[in-house]
């Protein structure tokens, strides 16, 4: 029985593939510039495909993929009916509120926040009871406070160097983020014999590292 | 052609699709009747107050309307609640056994995006007046049979029990918010976050160990029952274990245990479930098609305190599965189309009546063009895919063979006149 794994494209995919190698699954066909879409490991036990990160929970929830590896930020932004089994501790970063250094923003007033994560931002400010206008942006979020589109941004911060280069500073941390191993609610039961060994290997890795 | 009238989230069901739906419905009706269930129907519109927050109905999911008196109504969102009310109104003696089945459309996900389906077609059964392993066993057996009668083989039924987790949480004295958040994490089997979430809480080591164990309490029923015994911290939890043992004894006897998995870490959004809960699904199909359980306290709201258990099956979801697995047989529709000229209408009508009286389908068209042109005009019409066209000319029925008109072998007009 082959397990279908959905991986989020990008830096996390590389780390996840390296991690899979460490637990004994190698993908001879795979290279960075390969045009293939689906890669099967040398033993035929597991096959993975790369999709945009917000699509990973969708593929897993629908059962097209049995398991998936995706950042917690994606699961917070797009909640999906899947099992979030393991914290893989790769792709670690933080979701933060950032703003211009030395910016004078009046308190007790509605603030404007630019973000790629409207759900997370809305939830965060609702909990704080802070009136807010959220502006959804698709990228280059750092520009928003510089050009005056928003007072603050809510974004992923890995090292903080992008923020620094643009004269922004982290003001508050909303959540710690790392990659999660998620599973389809049906597959976990019906393909248990095939999924359990993968889970166990990842789980043992977690405590070693 | 205007497409502006299409409402997203709703679909037309027609031709083969509808035939398959009716076949499915017919098989299930026959099945439920064979176990002594009676069909009931409740109104499409219900009072807004019927679907309360406390029972787990999210207000934003309801389709709401206002009547002329300003009363808020909703389109039927769930079948169990109105059927429980019907049972309570018509059967005042709480000891009566009542077995109902239903087929209804349900309206859900009002506030969800356009692409999410809003209308569901559901059948199901409700068994009132018994709280026994035999009653739960019959419900589970019927859930299995509902799929088996449609040729589905790789069926799994996940059995849970909301009592086990609730009785444990009652010992923890957590705030409602913390409790709900932990339920959500356990439901998602999110061990990493459960670990982080309970670390700062003032709970005993044993309680924390149980919280980490609950999500992983799934697998072979007999293994899980013995694992559960070790986790009990009070008599209520032990009673749940004893109940599940009795249920397993019953399912062993009737031979359905091989289909069962236990999962004590799953909950149900519907808060009316009080004991057993279950869901059924198939291999290679990521979504569940049957969900149900026991709701012993719901009926008390309608003035009659009686235990009950039941389930609902998602017909359109099941049809999708049958379609993908090639388990649907295309039903041939054959109709005889009689083409005639005006002066021979009486004879054409006589033959059509004769066919119809034999239970066959017959249609007749007055020809303004040639028969060939008429047949040609319908050649892409899916409704006449298998139609047999016959042409009445000078008192004799003909059909086309390789483009030429050939008299019918048994010519009805010769017989009947």
GROMACS .gro file of C-alpha atoms in nm, chain B residues 30-384:
model
  355
  239UNK     CA    1  -3.670  -0.145   0.164
  240UNK     CA    2  -3.385  -0.214   0.407
  241UNK     CA    3  -3.521   0.006   0.685
  242UNK     CA    4  -3.874  -0.130   0.642
  243UNK     CA    5  -3.737  -0.484   0.668
  244UNK     CA    6  -3.612  -0.395   1.017
  245UNK     CA    7  -3.952  -0.254   1.115
  246UNK     CA    8  -3.889   0.118   1.068
  247UNK     CA    9  -4.170   0.354   0.962
  248UNK     CA   10  -4.115   0.651   0.733
  249UNK     CA   11  -4.193   1.000   0.863
  250UNK     CA   12  -4.166   1.344   0.712
  251UNK     CA   13  -4.126   1.674   0.895
  252UNK     CA   14  -4.175   2.029   0.758
  253UNK     CA   15  -3.908   2.202   0.550
  254UNK     CA   16  -3.935   2.514   0.763
  255UNK     CA   17  -3.868   2.508   1.133
  256UNK     CA   18  -3.856   2.760   1.411
  257UNK     CA   19  -3.520   2.930   1.459
  258UNK     CA   20  -3.525   2.833   1.827
  259UNK     CA   21  -3.536   2.462   1.745
  260UNK     CA   22  -3.170   2.464   1.644
  261UNK     CA   23  -3.008   2.614   1.950
  262UNK     CA   24  -2.648   2.711   2.008
  263UNK     CA   25  -2.621   2.479   2.306
  264UNK     CA   26  -2.683   2.177   2.088
  265UNK     CA   27  -2.390   2.275   1.871
  266UNK     CA   28  -2.577   2.433   1.580
  267UNK     CA   29  -2.378   2.730   1.459
  268UNK     CA   30  -2.619   3.014   1.395
  269UNK     CA   31  -2.423   3.135   1.094
  270UNK     CA   32  -2.481   2.796   0.926
  271UNK     CA   33  -2.863   2.828   0.933
  272UNK     CA   34  -3.075   2.954   0.639
  273UNK     CA   35  -3.306   3.206   0.802
  274UNK     CA   36  -3.634   3.360   0.689
  275UNK     CA   37  -3.883   3.592   0.857
  276UNK     CA   38  -4.255   3.520   0.837
  277UNK     CA   39  -4.538   3.777   0.825
  278UNK     CA   40  -4.551   3.797   1.206
  279UNK     CA   41  -4.181   3.868   1.232
  280UNK     CA   42  -4.105   3.518   1.356
  281UNK     CA   43  -3.766   3.384   1.246
  282UNK     CA   44  -3.779   3.052   1.061
  283UNK     CA   45  -3.501   2.832   0.931
  284UNK     CA   46  -3.479   2.581   0.650
  285UNK     CA   47  -3.445   2.231   0.794
  286UNK     CA   48  -3.084   2.200   0.906
  287UNK     CA   49  -3.084   1.865   1.081
  288UNK     CA   50  -3.333   1.578   1.077
  289UNK     CA   51  -3.283   1.431   1.423
  290UNK     CA   52  -3.421   1.726   1.622
  291UNK     CA   53  -3.756   1.760   1.437
  292UNK     CA   54  -3.804   1.382   1.432
  293UNK     CA   55  -3.744   1.365   1.806
  294UNK     CA   56  -4.014   1.631   1.844
  295UNK     CA   57  -4.253   1.434   1.620
  296UNK     CA   58  -4.196   1.122   1.830
  297UNK     CA   59  -4.256   1.322   2.148
  298UNK     CA   60  -4.582   1.471   2.018
  299UNK     CA   61  -4.732   1.149   1.883
  300UNK     CA   62  -4.613   0.903   2.145
  301UNK     CA   63  -4.673   1.037   2.494
  302UNK     CA   64  -4.589   0.713   2.676
  303UNK     CA   65  -4.215   0.724   2.729
  304UNK     CA   66  -4.185   0.344   2.737
  305UNK     CA   67  -4.307   0.304   2.379
  306UNK     CA   68  -4.061   0.177   2.121
  307UNK     CA   69  -4.064   0.398   1.811
  308UNK     CA   70  -3.861   0.326   1.499
  309UNK     CA   71  -3.861   0.597   1.232
  310UNK     CA   72  -3.678   0.645   0.906
  311UNK     CA   73  -3.673   0.953   0.684
  312UNK     CA   74  -3.551   1.100   0.361
  313UNK     CA   75  -3.507   1.474   0.353
  314UNK     CA   76  -3.312   1.761   0.210
  315UNK     CA   77  -3.109   1.963   0.456
  316UNK     CA   78  -2.981   2.320   0.422
  317UNK     CA   79  -2.641   2.392   0.570
  318UNK     CA   80  -2.328   2.607   0.552
  319UNK     CA   81  -2.516   2.933   0.495
  320UNK     CA   82  -2.213   3.151   0.563
  321UNK     CA   83  -1.958   2.930   0.385
  322UNK     CA   84  -1.807   3.027   0.049
  323UNK     CA   85  -2.006   2.975  -0.271
  324UNK     CA   86  -1.824   2.656  -0.364
  325UNK     CA   87  -1.934   2.474  -0.049
  326UNK     CA   88  -2.252   2.267  -0.100
  327UNK     CA   89  -2.553   2.410   0.079
  328UNK     CA   90  -2.817   2.146   0.010
  329UNK     CA   91  -2.778   1.786   0.119
  330UNK     CA   92  -2.997   1.485   0.061
  331UNK     CA   93  -3.003   1.266   0.367
  332UNK     CA   94  -3.173   0.944   0.472
  333UNK     CA   95  -3.154   0.803   0.819
  334UNK     CA   96  -3.313   0.616   1.104
  335UNK     CA   97  -3.401   0.701   1.463
  336UNK     CA   98  -3.478   0.438   1.727
  337UNK     CA   99  -3.654   0.573   2.038
  338UNK     CA  100  -3.730   0.412   2.371
  339UNK     CA  101  -3.435   0.181   2.427
  340UNK     CA  102  -3.095   0.222   2.586
  341UNK     CA  103  -2.937  -0.115   2.535
  342UNK     CA  104  -2.633  -0.254   2.355
  343UNK     CA  105  -2.879  -0.437   2.130
  344UNK     CA  106  -3.037  -0.110   2.017
  345UNK     CA  107  -2.697   0.049   1.946
  346UNK     CA  108  -2.594  -0.274   1.776
  347UNK     CA  109  -2.897  -0.263   1.546
  348UNK     CA  110  -2.821   0.096   1.450
  349UNK     CA  111  -2.459   0.011   1.367
  350UNK     CA  112  -2.569  -0.300   1.177
  351UNK     CA  113  -2.812  -0.093   0.971
  352UNK     CA  114  -2.543   0.168   0.897
  353UNK     CA  115  -2.326  -0.115   0.761
  354UNK     CA  116  -2.616  -0.265   0.567
  355UNK     CA  117  -2.700   0.075   0.415
  356UNK     CA  118  -2.366   0.063   0.235
  357UNK     CA  119  -2.361  -0.313   0.171
  358UNK     CA  120  -2.697  -0.316  -0.010
  359UNK     CA  121  -2.537  -0.079  -0.260
  360UNK     CA  122  -2.249  -0.315  -0.329
  361UNK     CA  123  -1.994  -0.131  -0.114
  362UNK     CA  124  -1.740  -0.365   0.045
  363UNK     CA  125  -1.451  -0.187   0.217
  364UNK     CA  126  -1.651  -0.036   0.502
  365UNK     CA  127  -1.518   0.081   0.837
  366UNK     CA  128  -1.719   0.204   1.130
  367UNK     CA  129  -1.543   0.421   1.388
  368UNK     CA  130  -1.701   0.386   1.730
  369UNK     CA  131  -1.651   0.648   1.997
  370UNK     CA  132  -1.820   0.743   2.322
  371UNK     CA  133  -1.858   1.104   2.431
  372UNK     CA  134  -1.918   0.986   2.790
  373UNK     CA  135  -1.562   0.860   2.835
  374UNK     CA  136  -1.396   1.193   2.758
  375UNK     CA  137  -1.668   1.398   2.934
  376UNK     CA  138  -1.654   1.198   3.257
  377UNK     CA  139  -1.278   1.241   3.259
  378UNK     CA  140  -1.295   1.616   3.196
  379UNK     CA  141  -1.548   1.651   3.479
  380UNK     CA  142  -1.268   1.558   3.721
  381UNK     CA  143  -1.035   1.831   3.595
  382UNK     CA  144  -1.227   2.150   3.688
  383UNK     CA  145  -1.122   2.341   3.377
  384UNK     CA  146  -1.287   2.655   3.245
  385UNK     CA  147  -1.534   2.606   2.960
  386UNK     CA  148  -1.296   2.775   2.717
  387UNK     CA  149  -0.999   2.558   2.815
  388UNK     CA  150  -1.217   2.248   2.793
  389UNK     CA  151  -1.338   2.332   2.442
  390UNK     CA  152  -0.985   2.411   2.323
  391UNK     CA  153  -0.859   2.079   2.459
  392UNK     CA  154  -1.151   1.896   2.292
  393UNK     CA  155  -1.053   2.057   1.963
  394UNK     CA  156  -0.687   1.956   2.003
  395UNK     CA  157  -0.782   1.600   2.099
  396UNK     CA  158  -1.024   1.582   1.804
  397UNK     CA  159  -0.736   1.681   1.571
  398UNK     CA  160  -0.500   1.436   1.743
  399UNK     CA  161  -0.267   1.733   1.779
  400UNK     CA  162  -0.025   1.585   2.032
  401UNK     CA  163   0.238   1.856   1.998
  402UNK     CA  164  -0.004   2.135   2.083
  403UNK     CA  165  -0.179   1.934   2.358
  404UNK     CA  166   0.161   1.889   2.519
  405UNK     CA  167   0.238   2.262   2.505
  406UNK     CA  168  -0.117   2.359   2.603
  407UNK     CA  169  -0.136   2.148   2.920
  408UNK     CA  170   0.222   2.216   3.035
  409UNK     CA  171   0.130   2.536   3.228
  410UNK     CA  172  -0.205   2.398   3.359
  411UNK     CA  173  -0.215   2.283   3.720
  412UNK     CA  174  -0.310   1.921   3.658
  413UNK     CA  175  -0.177   1.603   3.811
  414UNK     CA  176   0.083   1.402   3.623
  415UNK     CA  177  -0.170   1.125   3.577
  416UNK     CA  178  -0.430   1.359   3.427
  417UNK     CA  179  -0.173   1.494   3.181
  418UNK     CA  180  -0.077   1.140   3.087
  419UNK     CA  181  -0.442   1.057   3.017
  420UNK     CA  182  -0.486   1.374   2.810
  421UNK     CA  183  -0.191   1.270   2.593
  422UNK     CA  184  -0.328   0.915   2.567
  423UNK     CA  185  -0.686   1.005   2.464
  424UNK     CA  186  -0.609   1.108   2.102
  425UNK     CA  187  -0.421   0.784   2.044
  426UNK     CA  188  -0.700   0.563   2.181
  427UNK     CA  189  -0.792   0.421   1.843
  428UNK     CA  190  -0.762   0.084   1.673
  429UNK     CA  191  -0.882  -0.271   1.728
  430UNK     CA  192  -1.186  -0.266   1.962
  431UNK     CA  193  -1.061  -0.531   2.205
  432UNK     CA  194  -0.716  -0.371   2.242
  433UNK     CA  195  -0.872  -0.031   2.297
  434UNK     CA  196  -1.118  -0.159   2.557
  435UNK     CA  197  -0.830  -0.297   2.765
  436UNK     CA  198  -0.630   0.027   2.722
  437UNK     CA  199  -0.937   0.220   2.834
  438UNK     CA  200  -0.969   0.014   3.152
  439UNK     CA  201  -0.627   0.138   3.260
  440UNK     CA  202  -0.720   0.502   3.210
  441UNK     CA  203  -1.038   0.508   3.419
  442UNK     CA  204  -1.030   0.749   3.712
  443UNK     CA  205  -1.392   0.716   3.825
  444UNK     CA  206  -1.690   0.484   3.818
  445UNK     CA  207  -1.857   0.670   3.534
  446UNK     CA  208  -1.562   0.600   3.307
  447UNK     CA  209  -1.563   0.236   3.415
  448UNK     CA  210  -1.933   0.218   3.331
  449UNK     CA  211  -1.852   0.335   2.977
  450UNK     CA  212  -1.593   0.060   2.942
  451UNK     CA  213  -1.844  -0.197   3.065
  452UNK     CA  214  -2.101  -0.068   2.820
  453UNK     CA  215  -1.861  -0.091   2.528
  454UNK     CA  216  -1.773  -0.447   2.633
  455UNK     CA  217  -2.143  -0.536   2.627
  456UNK     CA  218  -2.176  -0.372   2.284
  457UNK     CA  219  -1.878  -0.574   2.157
  458UNK     CA  220  -2.035  -0.891   2.292
  459UNK     CA  221  -2.345  -0.811   2.085
  460UNK     CA  222  -2.152  -0.723   1.768
  461UNK     CA  223  -1.950  -1.047   1.806
  462UNK     CA  224  -2.276  -1.240   1.821
  463UNK     CA  225  -2.420  -1.082   1.508
  464UNK     CA  226  -2.083  -1.094   1.330
  465UNK     CA  227  -2.014  -0.727   1.259
  466UNK     CA  228  -1.713  -0.671   1.488
  467UNK     CA  229  -1.462  -0.707   1.200
  468UNK     CA  230  -1.594  -0.380   1.055
  469UNK     CA  231  -1.547  -0.186   1.376
  470UNK     CA  232  -1.267   0.040   1.494
  471UNK     CA  233  -1.272   0.219   1.826
  472UNK     CA  234  -1.164   0.581   1.850
  473UNK     CA  235  -1.228   0.743   2.186
  474UNK     CA  236  -1.061   1.066   2.076
  475UNK     CA  237  -1.329   1.173   1.832
  476UNK     CA  238  -1.614   1.398   1.925
  477UNK     CA  239  -1.915   1.530   1.736
  478UNK     CA  240  -2.010   1.890   1.676
  479UNK     CA  241  -2.369   1.805   1.770
  480UNK     CA  242  -2.384   1.838   2.145
  481UNK     CA  243  -2.702   1.631   2.171
  482UNK     CA  244  -2.498   1.311   2.148
  483UNK     CA  245  -2.473   1.170   2.498
  484UNK     CA  246  -2.310   0.827   2.473
  485UNK     CA  247  -2.214   0.618   2.172
  486UNK     CA  248  -2.114   0.807   1.856
  487UNK     CA  249  -2.000   0.657   1.529
  488UNK     CA  250  -1.918   0.732   1.167
  489UNK     CA  251  -1.881   0.506   0.866
  490UNK     CA  252  -1.644   0.542   0.575
  491UNK     CA  253  -1.481   0.342   0.297
  492UNK     CA  254  -1.123   0.265   0.190
  493UNK     CA  255  -0.982   0.515  -0.059
  494UNK     CA  256  -1.252   0.769   0.016
  495UNK     CA  257  -1.145   1.061   0.230
  496UNK     CA  258  -1.487   1.161   0.356
  497UNK     CA  259  -1.734   0.996   0.590
  498UNK     CA  260  -2.079   0.915   0.452
  499UNK     CA  261  -2.262   0.810   0.768
  500UNK     CA  262  -2.264   0.976   1.109
  501UNK     CA  263  -2.474   0.898   1.411
  502UNK     CA  264  -2.498   0.814   1.777
  503UNK     CA  265  -2.704   0.805   2.092
  504UNK     CA  266  -2.886   1.115   2.220
  505UNK     CA  267  -3.058   1.029   2.546
  506UNK     CA  268  -3.144   1.381   2.664
  507UNK     CA  269  -3.274   1.555   2.350
  508UNK     CA  270  -3.631   1.427   2.378
  509UNK     CA  271  -3.669   1.572   2.730
  510UNK     CA  272  -3.673   1.918   2.566
  511UNK     CA  273  -4.000   1.818   2.403
  512UNK     CA  274  -4.152   1.697   2.727
  513UNK     CA  275  -4.090   1.323   2.700
  514UNK     CA  276  -3.770   1.194   2.852
  515UNK     CA  277  -3.674   0.895   2.639
  516UNK     CA  278  -3.345   0.749   2.515
  517UNK     CA  279  -3.273   0.732   2.141
  518UNK     CA  280  -3.011   0.635   1.888
  519UNK     CA  281  -2.985   0.688   1.513
  520UNK     CA  282  -2.779   0.789   1.212
  521UNK     CA  283  -2.795   0.979   0.885
  522UNK     CA  284  -2.644   0.881   0.550
  523UNK     CA  285  -2.534   1.141   0.297
  524UNK     CA  286  -2.696   1.020  -0.027
  525UNK     CA  287  -2.512   1.247  -0.270
  526UNK     CA  288  -2.176   1.165  -0.109
  527UNK     CA  289  -2.256   0.794  -0.134
  528UNK     CA  290  -2.358   0.838  -0.499
  529UNK     CA  291  -2.027   1.013  -0.574
  530UNK     CA  292  -1.844   0.714  -0.427
  531UNK     CA  293  -2.056   0.461  -0.621
  532UNK     CA  294  -2.000   0.660  -0.939
  533UNK     CA  295  -1.622   0.674  -0.894
  534UNK     CA  296  -1.600   0.304  -0.815
  535UNK     CA  297  -1.816   0.209  -1.115
  536UNK     CA  298  -2.085   0.060  -0.894
  537UNK     CA  299  -2.373   0.241  -1.065
  538UNK     CA  300  -2.559   0.055  -1.334
  539UNK     CA  301  -2.683   0.274  -1.611
  540UNK     CA  302  -3.054   0.221  -1.639
  541UNK     CA  303  -3.176   0.190  -1.995
  542UNK     CA  304  -3.474   0.409  -2.070
  543UNK     CA  305  -3.659   0.305  -2.378
  544UNK     CA  306  -3.943   0.499  -2.517
  545UNK     CA  307  -4.131   0.443  -2.839
  546UNK     CA  308  -4.176   0.761  -3.039
  547UNK     CA  309  -4.467   0.747  -3.285
  548UNK     CA  310  -4.445   0.994  -3.571
  549UNK     CA  311  -4.767   1.046  -3.763
  550UNK     CA  312  -4.940   1.279  -4.005
  551UNK     CA  313  -5.249   1.459  -3.885
  552UNK     CA  314  -5.505   1.239  -4.062
  553UNK     CA  315  -5.370   0.929  -3.886
  554UNK     CA  316  -5.373   1.073  -3.534
  555UNK     CA  317  -5.646   0.837  -3.409
  556UNK     CA  318  -5.451   0.527  -3.503
  557UNK     CA  319  -5.127   0.664  -3.359
  558UNK     CA  320  -5.304   0.749  -3.034
  559UNK     CA  321  -5.462   0.405  -3.019
  560UNK     CA  322  -5.120   0.238  -3.043
  561UNK     CA  323  -4.964   0.474  -2.787
  562UNK     CA  324  -5.247   0.392  -2.545
  563UNK     CA  325  -5.192   0.021  -2.605
  564UNK     CA  326  -4.819   0.049  -2.528
  565UNK     CA  327  -4.884   0.261  -2.217
  566UNK     CA  328  -5.140   0.014  -2.087
  567UNK     CA  329  -4.867  -0.252  -2.104
  568UNK     CA  330  -4.650  -0.034  -1.878
  569UNK     CA  331  -4.429   0.086  -2.162
  570UNK     CA  332  -4.345   0.444  -2.240
  571UNK     CA  333  -4.481   0.594  -2.563
  572UNK     CA  334  -4.474   0.945  -2.708
  573UNK     CA  335  -4.637   1.082  -3.023
  574UNK     CA  336  -4.555   1.376  -3.248
  575UNK     CA  337  -4.753   1.530  -3.529
  576UNK     CA  338  -4.511   1.558  -3.821
  577UNK     CA  339  -4.467   1.892  -3.997
  578UNK     CA  340  -4.148   1.781  -4.169
  579UNK     CA  341  -4.016   1.449  -4.292
  580UNK     CA  342  -3.963   1.177  -4.028
  581UNK     CA  343  -3.591   1.179  -4.110
  582UNK     CA  344  -3.564   1.550  -4.038
  583UNK     CA  345  -3.749   1.504  -3.708
  584UNK     CA  346  -3.523   1.219  -3.595
  585UNK     CA  347  -3.220   1.420  -3.698
  586UNK     CA  348  -3.335   1.718  -3.496
  587UNK     CA  349  -3.331   1.506  -3.177
  588UNK     CA  350  -3.013   1.312  -3.243
  589UNK     CA  351  -2.805   1.500  -2.982
  590UNK     CA  352  -3.085   1.506  -2.728
  591UNK     CA  353  -2.979   1.288  -2.435
  592UNK     CA  354  -3.347   1.232  -2.349
  593UNK     CA  355  -3.400   1.039  -2.676
   0.00000   0.00000   0.00000
